[in-house]
Amino acid sequence: MSTIFRRKVAFALSMGVMTTGIISFVLLALNRGFLDGFVFAWLRSWAISYAIVIPAILLISPRLQAHIDRLIH
């Protein structure tokens, strides 16, 4: 496994943790408020969104990067 590939996967995993955590927290707080069970609901929402976003990042990112590279050369 190449170093570049490992870096891209590590970045995707790290970025996924940060973005899904922040977005799920904010959206849950705005839509539901800080009611009882907020932390459990947030962690559940975070886990689901993370499971969705990581494959999406890994599948979409290379194509999007190639498209951007073609647009900006």
PDB file of N, CA and C in Angstrom:
ATOM      1  N   MET A   1       0.863  -1.178   0.000  1.00  0.00           N
ATOM      2  CA  MET A   1       0.000   0.000   0.000  1.00  0.00           C
ATOM      3  C   MET A   1       0.904   1.235   0.000  1.00  0.00           C
ATOM      4  N   SER A   2       0.637   2.128  -0.920  1.00  0.00           N
ATOM      5  CA  SER A   2       1.494   3.302  -1.054  1.00  0.00           C
ATOM      6  C   SER A   2       1.247   4.311   0.065  1.00  0.00           C
ATOM      7  N   THR A   3       2.254   5.128   0.293  1.00  0.00           N
ATOM      8  CA  THR A   3       2.158   6.172   1.311  1.00  0.00           C
ATOM      9  C   THR A   3       1.085   7.185   0.944  1.00  0.00           C
ATOM     10  N   ILE A   4       0.990   7.522  -0.335  1.00  0.00           N
ATOM     11  CA  ILE A   4      -0.022   8.492  -0.777  1.00  0.00           C
ATOM     12  C   ILE A   4      -1.421   7.960  -0.492  1.00  0.00           C
ATOM     13  N   PHE A   5      -1.652   6.686  -0.790  1.00  0.00           N
ATOM     14  CA  PHE A   5      -2.961   6.085  -0.536  1.00  0.00           C
ATOM     15  C   PHE A   5      -3.275   6.082   0.954  1.00  0.00           C
ATOM     16  N   ARG A   6      -2.301   5.721   1.769  1.00  0.00           N
ATOM     17  CA  ARG A   6      -2.516   5.704   3.224  1.00  0.00           C
ATOM     18  C   ARG A   6      -2.819   7.094   3.754  1.00  0.00           C
ATOM     19  N   ARG A   7      -2.135   8.097   3.219  1.00  0.00           N
ATOM     20  CA  ARG A   7      -2.409   9.478   3.629  1.00  0.00           C
ATOM     21  C   ARG A   7      -3.823   9.889   3.254  1.00  0.00           C
ATOM     22  N   LYS A   8      -4.246   9.526   2.054  1.00  0.00           N
ATOM     23  CA  LYS A   8      -5.600   9.885   1.616  1.00  0.00           C
ATOM     24  C   LYS A   8      -6.660   9.210   2.474  1.00  0.00           C
ATOM     25  N   VAL A   9      -6.447   7.950   2.806  1.00  0.00           N
ATOM     26  CA  VAL A   9      -7.400   7.229   3.657  1.00  0.00           C
ATOM     27  C   VAL A   9      -7.404   7.822   5.068  1.00  0.00           C
ATOM     28  N   ALA A  10      -6.221   8.110   5.608  1.00  0.00           N
ATOM     29  CA  ALA A  10      -6.140   8.716   6.942  1.00  0.00           C
ATOM     30  C   ALA A  10      -6.818  10.076   6.960  1.00  0.00           C
ATOM     31  N   PHE A  11      -6.626  10.856   5.898  1.00  0.00           N
ATOM     32  CA  PHE A  11      -7.276  12.158   5.813  1.00  0.00           C
ATOM     33  C   PHE A  11      -8.793  11.993   5.749  1.00  0.00           C
ATOM     34  N   ALA A  12      -9.274  11.070   4.925  1.00  0.00           N
ATOM     35  CA  ALA A  12     -10.717  10.842   4.795  1.00  0.00           C
ATOM     36  C   ALA A  12     -11.325  10.427   6.129  1.00  0.00           C
ATOM     37  N   LEU A  13     -10.661   9.542   6.840  1.00  0.00           N
ATOM     38  CA  LEU A  13     -11.169   9.096   8.140  1.00  0.00           C
ATOM     39  C   LEU A  13     -11.187  10.242   9.144  1.00  0.00           C
ATOM     40  N   SER A  14     -10.111  11.010   9.183  1.00  0.00           N
ATOM     41  CA  SER A  14     -10.030  12.136  10.117  1.00  0.00           C
ATOM     42  C   SER A  14     -11.031  13.227   9.778  1.00  0.00           C
ATOM     43  N   MET A  15     -11.100  13.590   8.515  1.00  0.00           N
ATOM     44  CA  MET A  15     -12.032  14.630   8.089  1.00  0.00           C
ATOM     45  C   MET A  15     -13.467  14.164   8.315  1.00  0.00           C
ATOM     46  N   GLY A  16     -13.726  12.890   8.092  1.00  0.00           N
ATOM     47  CA  GLY A  16     -15.059  12.345   8.337  1.00  0.00           C
ATOM     48  C   GLY A  16     -15.469  12.455   9.793  1.00  0.00           C
ATOM     49  N   VAL A  17     -14.542  12.167  10.700  1.00  0.00           N
ATOM     50  CA  VAL A  17     -14.842  12.274  12.138  1.00  0.00           C
ATOM     51  C   VAL A  17     -15.207  13.711  12.488  1.00  0.00           C
ATOM     52  N   MET A  18     -14.383  14.645  12.035  1.00  0.00           N
ATOM     53  CA  MET A  18     -14.606  16.051  12.387  1.00  0.00           C
ATOM     54  C   MET A  18     -15.901  16.599  11.779  1.00  0.00           C
ATOM     55  N   THR A  19     -16.081  16.414  10.490  1.00  0.00           N
ATOM     56  CA  THR A  19     -17.240  17.020   9.829  1.00  0.00           C
ATOM     57  C   THR A  19     -18.549  16.380  10.266  1.00  0.00           C
ATOM     58  N   THR A  20     -18.605  15.062  10.349  1.00  0.00           N
ATOM     59  CA  THR A  20     -19.857  14.430  10.753  1.00  0.00           C
ATOM     60  C   THR A  20     -20.185  14.737  12.203  1.00  0.00           C
ATOM     61  N   GLY A  21     -19.148  14.823  13.058  1.00  0.00           N
ATOM     62  CA  GLY A  21     -19.396  15.166  14.458  1.00  0.00           C
ATOM     63  C   GLY A  21     -19.977  16.561  14.609  1.00  0.00           C
ATOM     64  N   ILE A  22     -19.373  17.518  13.927  1.00  0.00           N
ATOM     65  CA  ILE A  22     -19.845  18.906  14.019  1.00  0.00           C
ATOM     66  C   ILE A  22     -21.235  19.057  13.418  1.00  0.00           C
ATOM     67  N   ILE A  23     -21.426  18.541  12.221  1.00  0.00           N
ATOM     68  CA  ILE A  23     -22.715  18.713  11.539  1.00  0.00           C
ATOM     69  C   ILE A  23     -23.836  17.998  12.277  1.00  0.00           C
ATOM     70  N   SER A  24     -23.586  16.763  12.714  1.00  0.00           N
ATOM     71  CA  SER A  24     -24.655  16.048  13.420  1.00  0.00           C
ATOM     72  C   SER A  24     -24.999  16.739  14.743  1.00  0.00           C
ATOM     73  N   PHE A  25     -23.998  17.275  15.432  1.00  0.00           N
ATOM     74  CA  PHE A  25     -24.242  17.985  16.687  1.00  0.00           C
ATOM     75  C   PHE A  25     -25.105  19.225  16.449  1.00  0.00           C
ATOM     76  N   VAL A  26     -24.699  20.048  15.494  1.00  0.00           N
ATOM     77  CA  VAL A  26     -25.410  21.303  15.233  1.00  0.00           C
ATOM     78  C   VAL A  26     -26.837  21.039  14.754  1.00  0.00           C
ATOM     79  N   LEU A  27     -26.992  20.131  13.811  1.00  0.00           N
ATOM     80  CA  LEU A  27     -28.344  19.871  13.286  1.00  0.00           C
ATOM     81  C   LEU A  27     -29.264  19.271  14.351  1.00  0.00           C
ATOM     82  N   LEU A  28     -28.745  18.370  15.158  1.00  0.00           N
ATOM     83  CA  LEU A  28     -29.558  17.797  16.227  1.00  0.00           C
ATOM     84  C   LEU A  28     -29.920  18.855  17.266  1.00  0.00           C
ATOM     85  N   ALA A  29     -28.974  19.702  17.617  1.00  0.00           N
ATOM     86  CA  ALA A  29     -29.243  20.769  18.584  1.00  0.00           C
ATOM     87  C   ALA A  29     -30.284  21.742  18.042  1.00  0.00           C
ATOM     88  N   LEU A  30     -30.182  22.095  16.767  1.00  0.00           N
ATOM     89  CA  LEU A  30     -31.153  23.024  16.178  1.00  0.00           C
ATOM     90  C   LEU A  30     -32.542  22.408  16.044  1.00  0.00           C
ATOM     91  N   ASN A  31     -32.596  21.156  15.639  1.00  0.00           N
ATOM     92  CA  ASN A  31     -33.888  20.521  15.371  1.00  0.00           C
ATOM     93  C   ASN A  31     -34.554  19.916  16.598  1.00  0.00           C
ATOM     94  N   ARG A  32     -33.766  19.483  17.563  1.00  0.00           N
ATOM     95  CA  ARG A  32     -34.331  18.800  18.723  1.00  0.00           C
ATOM     96  C   ARG A  32     -34.080  19.540  20.029  1.00  0.00           C
ATOM     97  N   GLY A  33     -33.016  20.314  20.057  1.00  0.00           N
ATOM     98  CA  GLY A  33     -32.660  20.999  21.291  1.00  0.00           C
ATOM     99  C   GLY A  33     -31.898  20.068  22.220  1.00  0.00           C
ATOM    100  N   PHE A  34     -31.469  20.611  23.332  1.00  0.00           N
ATOM    101  CA  PHE A  34     -30.685  19.852  24.299  1.00  0.00           C
ATOM    102  C   PHE A  34     -31.603  19.185  25.324  1.00  0.00           C
ATOM    103  N   LEU A  35     -32.437  18.291  24.837  1.00  0.00           N
ATOM    104  CA  LEU A  35     -33.362  17.561  25.696  1.00  0.00           C
ATOM    105  C   LEU A  35     -32.681  16.329  26.274  1.00  0.00           C
ATOM    106  N   ASP A  36     -33.423  15.639  27.163  1.00  0.00           N
ATOM    107  CA  ASP A  36     -32.898  14.388  27.709  1.00  0.00           C
ATOM    108  C   ASP A  36     -32.559  13.438  26.567  1.00  0.00           C
ATOM    109  N   GLY A  37     -31.466  12.758  26.700  1.00  0.00           N
ATOM    110  CA  GLY A  37     -31.041  11.798  25.691  1.00  0.00           C
ATOM    111  C   GLY A  37     -30.303  12.417  24.519  1.00  0.00           C
ATOM    112  N   PHE A  38     -29.975  13.715  24.635  1.00  0.00           N
ATOM    113  CA  PHE A  38     -29.299  14.398  23.527  1.00  0.00           C
ATOM    114  C   PHE A  38     -27.978  13.723  23.162  1.00  0.00           C
ATOM    115  N   VAL A  39     -27.162  13.430  24.164  1.00  0.00           N
ATOM    116  CA  VAL A  39     -25.838  12.876  23.892  1.00  0.00           C
ATOM    117  C   VAL A  39     -25.965  11.526  23.191  1.00  0.00           C
ATOM    118  N   PHE A  40     -26.865  10.670  23.669  1.00  0.00           N
ATOM    119  CA  PHE A  40     -27.061   9.365  23.028  1.00  0.00           C
ATOM    120  C   PHE A  40     -27.543   9.541  21.588  1.00  0.00           C
ATOM    121  N   ALA A  41     -28.516  10.419  21.385  1.00  0.00           N
ATOM    122  CA  ALA A  41     -29.035  10.660  20.034  1.00  0.00           C
ATOM    123  C   ALA A  41     -27.937  11.223  19.131  1.00  0.00           C
ATOM    124  N   TRP A  42     -27.113  12.116  19.682  1.00  0.00           N
ATOM    125  CA  TRP A  42     -26.030  12.695  18.893  1.00  0.00           C
ATOM    126  C   TRP A  42     -25.005  11.636  18.511  1.00  0.00           C
ATOM    127  N   LEU A  43     -24.590  10.809  19.449  1.00  0.00           N
ATOM    128  CA  LEU A  43     -23.608   9.771  19.153  1.00  0.00           C
ATOM    129  C   LEU A  43     -24.144   8.771  18.136  1.00  0.00           C
ATOM    130  N   ARG A  44     -25.424   8.446  18.241  1.00  0.00           N
ATOM    131  CA  ARG A  44     -26.047   7.539  17.269  1.00  0.00           C
ATOM    132  C   ARG A  44     -26.064   8.180  15.887  1.00  0.00           C
ATOM    133  N   SER A  45     -26.497   9.437  15.830  1.00  0.00           N
ATOM    134  CA  SER A  45     -26.530  10.171  14.574  1.00  0.00           C
ATOM    135  C   SER A  45     -25.133  10.296  13.984  1.00  0.00           C
ATOM    136  N   TRP A  46     -24.165  10.570  14.823  1.00  0.00           N
ATOM    137  CA  TRP A  46     -22.783  10.701  14.389  1.00  0.00           C
ATOM    138  C   TRP A  46     -22.278   9.395  13.782  1.00  0.00           C
ATOM    139  N   ALA A  47     -22.540   8.287  14.453  1.00  0.00           N
ATOM    140  CA  ALA A  47     -22.077   6.982  13.965  1.00  0.00           C
ATOM    141  C   ALA A  47     -22.699   6.647  12.611  1.00  0.00           C
ATOM    142  N   ILE A  48     -23.984   6.901  12.468  1.00  0.00           N
ATOM    143  CA  ILE A  48     -24.660   6.613  11.200  1.00  0.00           C
ATOM    144  C   ILE A  48     -24.099   7.490  10.081  1.00  0.00           C
ATOM    145  N   SER A  49     -23.950   8.776  10.364  1.00  0.00           N
ATOM    146  CA  SER A  49     -23.439   9.675   9.332  1.00  0.00           C
ATOM    147  C   SER A  49     -21.998   9.341   8.975  1.00  0.00           C
ATOM    148  N   TYR A  50     -21.203   8.938   9.937  1.00  0.00           N
ATOM    149  CA  TYR A  50     -19.815   8.560   9.670  1.00  0.00           C
ATOM    150  C   TYR A  50     -19.751   7.327   8.772  1.00  0.00           C
ATOM    151  N   ALA A  51     -20.608   6.347   9.062  1.00  0.00           N
ATOM    152  CA  ALA A  51     -20.645   5.126   8.246  1.00  0.00           C
ATOM    153  C   ALA A  51     -21.057   5.424   6.805  1.00  0.00           C
ATOM    154  N   ILE A  52     -21.826   6.473   6.605  1.00  0.00           N
ATOM    155  CA  ILE A  52     -22.249   6.853   5.258  1.00  0.00           C
ATOM    156  C   ILE A  52     -21.178   7.685   4.562  1.00  0.00           C
ATOM    157  N   VAL A  53     -20.572   8.611   5.280  1.00  0.00           N
ATOM    158  CA  VAL A  53     -19.668   9.574   4.645  1.00  0.00           C
ATOM    159  C   VAL A  53     -18.308   8.979   4.259  1.00  0.00           C
ATOM    160  N   ILE A  54     -17.787   8.048   5.003  1.00  0.00           N
ATOM    161  CA  ILE A  54     -16.456   7.521   4.692  1.00  0.00           C
ATOM    162  C   ILE A  54     -16.438   6.821   3.331  1.00  0.00           C
ATOM    163  N   PRO A  55     -17.341   5.894   3.057  1.00  0.00           N
ATOM    164  CA  PRO A  55     -17.337   5.326   1.699  1.00  0.00           C
ATOM    165  C   PRO A  55     -17.582   6.389   0.624  1.00  0.00           C
ATOM    166  N   ALA A  56     -18.438   7.352   0.934  1.00  0.00           N
ATOM    167  CA  ALA A  56     -18.706   8.418  -0.036  1.00  0.00           C
ATOM    168  C   ALA A  56     -17.440   9.216  -0.319  1.00  0.00           C
ATOM    169  N   ILE A  57     -16.705   9.579   0.721  1.00  0.00           N
ATOM    170  CA  ILE A  57     -15.457  10.330   0.530  1.00  0.00           C
ATOM    171  C   ILE A  57     -14.467   9.506  -0.288  1.00  0.00           C
ATOM    172  N   LEU A  58     -14.318   8.249   0.060  1.00  0.00           N
ATOM    173  CA  LEU A  58     -13.331   7.415  -0.620  1.00  0.00           C
ATOM    174  C   LEU A  58     -13.710   7.142  -2.073  1.00  0.00           C
ATOM    175  N   LEU A  59     -14.997   7.100  -2.375  1.00  0.00           N
ATOM    176  CA  LEU A  59     -15.431   6.839  -3.749  1.00  0.00           C
ATOM    177  C   LEU A  59     -15.523   8.109  -4.587  1.00  0.00           C
ATOM    178  N   ILE A  60     -16.002   9.178  -3.990  1.00  0.00           N
ATOM    179  CA  ILE A  60     -16.237  10.414  -4.735  1.00  0.00           C
ATOM    180  C   ILE A  60     -14.979  11.262  -4.837  1.00  0.00           C
ATOM    181  N   SER A  61     -14.169  11.280  -3.809  1.00  0.00           N
ATOM    182  CA  SER A  61     -13.011  12.164  -3.748  1.00  0.00           C
ATOM    183  C   SER A  61     -12.066  12.039  -4.944  1.00  0.00           C
ATOM    184  N   PRO A  62     -11.672  10.840  -5.355  1.00  0.00           N
ATOM    185  CA  PRO A  62     -10.749  10.759  -6.498  1.00  0.00           C
ATOM    186  C   PRO A  62     -11.352  11.338  -7.787  1.00  0.00           C
ATOM    187  N   ARG A  63     -12.609  11.066  -8.029  1.00  0.00           N
ATOM    188  CA  ARG A  63     -13.258  11.596  -9.229  1.00  0.00           C
ATOM    189  C   ARG A  63     -13.397  13.111  -9.163  1.00  0.00           C
ATOM    190  N   LEU A  64     -13.776  13.614  -8.013  1.00  0.00           N
ATOM    191  CA  LEU A  64     -13.916  15.050  -7.847  1.00  0.00           C
ATOM    192  C   LEU A  64     -12.563  15.751  -7.976  1.00  0.00           C
ATOM    193  N   GLN A  65     -11.526  15.161  -7.390  1.00  0.00           N
ATOM    194  CA  GLN A  65     -10.188  15.737  -7.498  1.00  0.00           C
ATOM    195  C   GLN A  65      -9.722  15.760  -8.949  1.00  0.00           C
ATOM    196  N   ALA A  66      -9.971  14.702  -9.693  1.00  0.00           N
ATOM    197  CA  ALA A  66      -9.597  14.664 -11.102  1.00  0.00           C
ATOM    198  C   ALA A  66     -10.347  15.720 -11.895  1.00  0.00           C
ATOM    199  N   HIS A  67     -11.630  15.901 -11.594  1.00  0.00           N
ATOM    200  CA  HIS A  67     -12.430  16.913 -12.269  1.00  0.00           C
ATOM    201  C   HIS A  67     -11.901  18.320 -11.977  1.00  0.00           C
ATOM    202  N   ILE A  68     -11.595  18.570 -10.736  1.00  0.00           N
ATOM    203  CA  ILE A  68     -11.058  19.877 -10.340  1.00  0.00           C
ATOM    204  C   ILE A  68      -9.685  20.112 -10.991  1.00  0.00           C
ATOM    205  N   ASP A  69      -8.877  19.059 -11.032  1.00  0.00           N
ATOM    206  CA  ASP A  69      -7.556  19.184 -11.674  1.00  0.00           C
ATOM    207  C   ASP A  69      -7.690  19.549 -13.153  1.00  0.00           C
ATOM    208  N   ARG A  70      -8.709  18.994 -13.817  1.00  0.00           N
ATOM    209  CA  ARG A  70      -8.951  19.348 -15.226  1.00  0.00           C
ATOM    210  C   ARG A  70      -9.415  20.772 -15.379  1.00  0.00           C
ATOM    211  N   LEU A  71     -10.246  21.244 -14.441  1.00  0.00           N
ATOM    212  CA  LEU A  71     -10.761  22.610 -14.514  1.00  0.00           C
ATOM    213  C   LEU A  71      -9.690  23.653 -14.209  1.00  0.00           C
ATOM    214  N   ILE A  72      -8.843  23.334 -13.252  1.00  0.00           N
ATOM    215  CA  ILE A  72      -7.793  24.262 -12.826  1.00  0.00           C
ATOM    216  C   ILE A  72      -6.441  23.655 -13.176  1.00  0.00           C
ATOM    217  N   HIS A  73      -5.900  24.048 -14.283  1.00  0.00           N
ATOM    218  CA  HIS A  73      -4.610  23.478 -14.700  1.00  0.00           C
ATOM    219  C   HIS A  73      -3.566  24.513 -14.918  1.00  0.00           C
TER     220      HIS A  73
END
